[in-house]
Coordinates of C-alpha atoms in Angstrom, one line a residue:
M1017 CA -4.9 -26.8 25.1
I1018 CA -6.3 -27.8 21.7
S1019 CA -3.7 -28.1 19.0
D1020 CA -4.3 -27.0 15.3
R1021 CA -4.3 -30.7 14.4
Q1022 CA -7.1 -31.4 16.9
L1023 CA -9.1 -28.5 15.5
D1024 CA -8.6 -29.8 12.0
E1025 CA -10.0 -33.1 13.0
L1026 CA -13.2 -31.7 14.5
G1027 CA -16.3 -31.9 12.3
P1028 CA -18.4 -28.9 11.3
A1029 CA -20.9 -29.4 14.1
A1030 CA -18.2 -29.8 16.8
R1031 CA -16.4 -26.6 15.5
A1032 CA -19.7 -24.7 15.6
D1033 CA -20.3 -25.8 19.1
L1034 CA -16.8 -24.9 20.2
A1035 CA -17.2 -21.5 18.5
R1036 CA -20.5 -20.8 20.3
R1037 CA -19.0 -21.8 23.7
L1038 CA -15.9 -19.7 23.2
A1039 CA -18.0 -16.7 22.1
A1040 CA -19.9 -17.0 25.4
F1041 CA -16.7 -16.3 27.4
P1042 CA -16.5 -12.6 28.5
P1043 CA -13.7 -10.6 26.9
P1044 CA -10.4 -10.7 28.8
V1045 CA -10.0 -8.0 31.5
R1046 CA -7.5 -5.4 30.5
T1047 CA -5.3 -3.7 33.0
L1048 CA -5.4 0.1 33.4
A1049 CA -1.9 0.3 31.8
Q1050 CA -3.1 -1.7 28.8
E1051 CA -6.2 0.4 28.4
R1052 CA -4.1 3.6 28.6
A1053 CA -1.7 2.3 26.0
R1054 CA -4.7 1.5 23.7
L1055 CA -6.2 4.9 24.2
R1056 CA -2.8 6.6 23.5
F1057 CA -2.5 4.6 20.3
I1058 CA -6.0 5.7 19.2
V1059 CA -5.3 9.4 20.0
V1060 CA -1.9 9.3 18.1
A1061 CA -3.5 7.6 15.0
A1062 CA -6.4 10.0 15.0
I1063 CA -4.3 13.1 15.3
A1064 CA -1.9 11.9 12.6
S1065 CA -4.9 11.3 10.2
V1066 CA -6.2 14.8 11.0
V1067 CA -2.8 16.4 10.5
M1068 CA -2.6 14.8 7.1
I1069 CA -5.6 16.9 5.8
P1070 CA -3.8 20.3 5.8
W1071 CA -0.6 18.7 4.7
I1072 CA -2.3 17.2 1.6
A1073 CA -3.9 20.6 0.9
I1074 CA -0.5 22.3 1.1
L1075 CA 1.1 19.7 -1.2
A1076 CA -1.8 20.0 -3.7
A1077 CA -1.4 23.8 -3.8
T1078 CA 2.4 24.0 -3.9
L1079 CA 3.9 21.0 -5.6
P1080 CA 5.0 21.6 -9.2
P1081 CA 3.2 19.6 -11.9
R1082 CA 6.6 18.3 -13.1
Y1083 CA 9.8 17.5 -11.2
L1084 CA 13.1 16.1 -12.3
A1085 CA 13.9 13.5 -9.6
G1086 CA 17.3 12.7 -8.4
H1087 CA 18.3 9.0 -7.7
W1088 CA 15.4 7.8 -9.9
R1089 CA 17.0 4.4 -10.6
V1090 CA 18.0 3.8 -7.0
T1091 CA 14.5 4.8 -5.9
W1092 CA 12.7 2.2 -8.1
V1093 CA 15.3 -0.6 -7.7
G1094 CA 15.2 -0.1 -4.0
F1095 CA 11.4 -0.1 -3.9
D1096 CA 11.3 -3.3 -6.0
L1097 CA 13.9 -4.9 -3.8
V1098 CA 11.7 -4.2 -0.7
L1099 CA 8.7 -5.6 -2.6
G1100 CA 10.6 -8.7 -3.6
A1101 CA 11.7 -9.3 -0.1
A1102 CA 8.2 -8.8 1.2
L1103 CA 6.9 -11.4 -1.2
A1104 CA 9.7 -13.8 -0.3
V1105 CA 8.9 -13.4 3.4
T1106 CA 5.2 -14.0 2.6
A1107 CA 6.1 -17.2 0.7
W1108 CA 8.5 -18.4 3.4
A1109 CA 6.0 -17.7 6.2
A1110 CA 3.2 -19.6 4.2
L1111 CA 5.6 -22.5 3.6
R1112 CA 6.5 -22.7 7.3
R1113 CA 2.9 -22.1 8.4
R1114 CA 4.0 -19.1 10.4
R1115 CA 1.4 -16.6 11.7
I1116 CA 3.5 -13.7 10.4
V1117 CA 2.2 -14.7 7.0
I1118 CA -0.8 -12.5 7.8
L1119 CA 1.3 -9.4 8.3
A1120 CA 3.6 -10.3 5.4
A1121 CA 0.7 -10.7 3.0
A1122 CA -0.8 -7.4 4.1
V1123 CA 2.5 -5.6 3.6
S1124 CA 3.1 -7.3 0.2
G1125 CA -0.4 -6.3 -0.9
S1126 CA 0.2 -2.7 0.2
L1127 CA 3.5 -2.5 -1.6
L1128 CA 2.0 -4.0 -4.8
A1129 CA -0.9 -1.5 -4.7
S1130 CA 1.6 1.4 -4.2
D1131 CA 3.8 0.1 -7.0
A1132 CA 0.9 0.0 -9.4
W1133 CA -0.1 3.6 -8.4
F1134 CA 3.3 5.1 -8.8
D1135 CA 4.1 3.1 -12.0
I1136 CA 1.0 4.4 -13.6
M1137 CA 1.3 8.0 -12.4
T1138 CA 4.9 8.4 -13.3
A1139 CA 4.8 6.7 -16.7
S1140 CA 4.3 8.7 -19.9
G1141 CA 3.9 8.0 -23.6
P1142 CA 3.5 4.3 -24.7
E1143 CA 5.1 3.2 -21.3
R1144 CA 1.9 4.4 -19.6
W1145 CA -0.2 1.7 -21.3
V1146 CA 2.3 -1.0 -20.2
S1147 CA 2.1 0.4 -16.7
I1148 CA -1.7 0.4 -16.7
A1149 CA -1.9 -3.1 -18.1
T1150 CA 0.6 -4.4 -15.6
G1151 CA -1.1 -2.6 -12.7
V1152 CA -4.7 -3.7 -13.7
F1153 CA -3.9 -7.3 -14.7
V1154 CA -1.0 -8.2 -12.4
E1155 CA -0.2 -6.0 -9.5
L1156 CA -3.7 -5.0 -8.3
P1157 CA -5.2 -8.5 -8.6
L1158 CA -2.2 -10.0 -6.7
A1159 CA -2.5 -7.3 -4.1
G1160 CA -6.3 -8.0 -3.7
W1161 CA -5.6 -11.7 -3.4
L1162 CA -2.9 -11.1 -0.7
F1163 CA -5.4 -8.9 1.2
F1164 CA -8.1 -11.6 0.9
V1165 CA -5.7 -14.3 2.2
A1166 CA -4.6 -12.1 5.1
H1167 CA -8.3 -11.4 6.0
H1168 CA -9.2 -15.1 5.6
L1169 CA -6.3 -16.1 7.9
V1170 CA -7.3 -13.5 10.5
K1171 CA -10.9 -14.8 10.5
R1172 CA -9.7 -18.4 10.7
R1173 CA -7.5 -17.6 13.7
A1174 CA -10.0 -15.5 15.5

């Protein structure tokens, strides 16, 4: 088995040759149980996405334009605690060179994008401009960078 260190020591031509040779291998043979599990996953994900269509239409038609939320402070503090934990796990995984950094970066990016959306959509008055600036100049660029890193690491590992 080739270690990461040995791969790092290969030159570009040797890496390209190795990649071509690996690409020539047939895909691994899946068992019937693995293929059934894969198809079950596809069906559940597809049904869930289709069920969301009428649900979104119902929400759009029935939700009030304004709503006084209970537990507002706990909601935002809790969300930011989860976001902070996700970013900390991402940093730890990157520091330790753990493969889970890919998942952690994707989760952190998703949480940052969600945070930007809800900050902007729930703010009003002068606070809205602060939320827009924070979202556009901090949260969304950081989310994009985390998605880029996760994508790059997946391609590198593939």
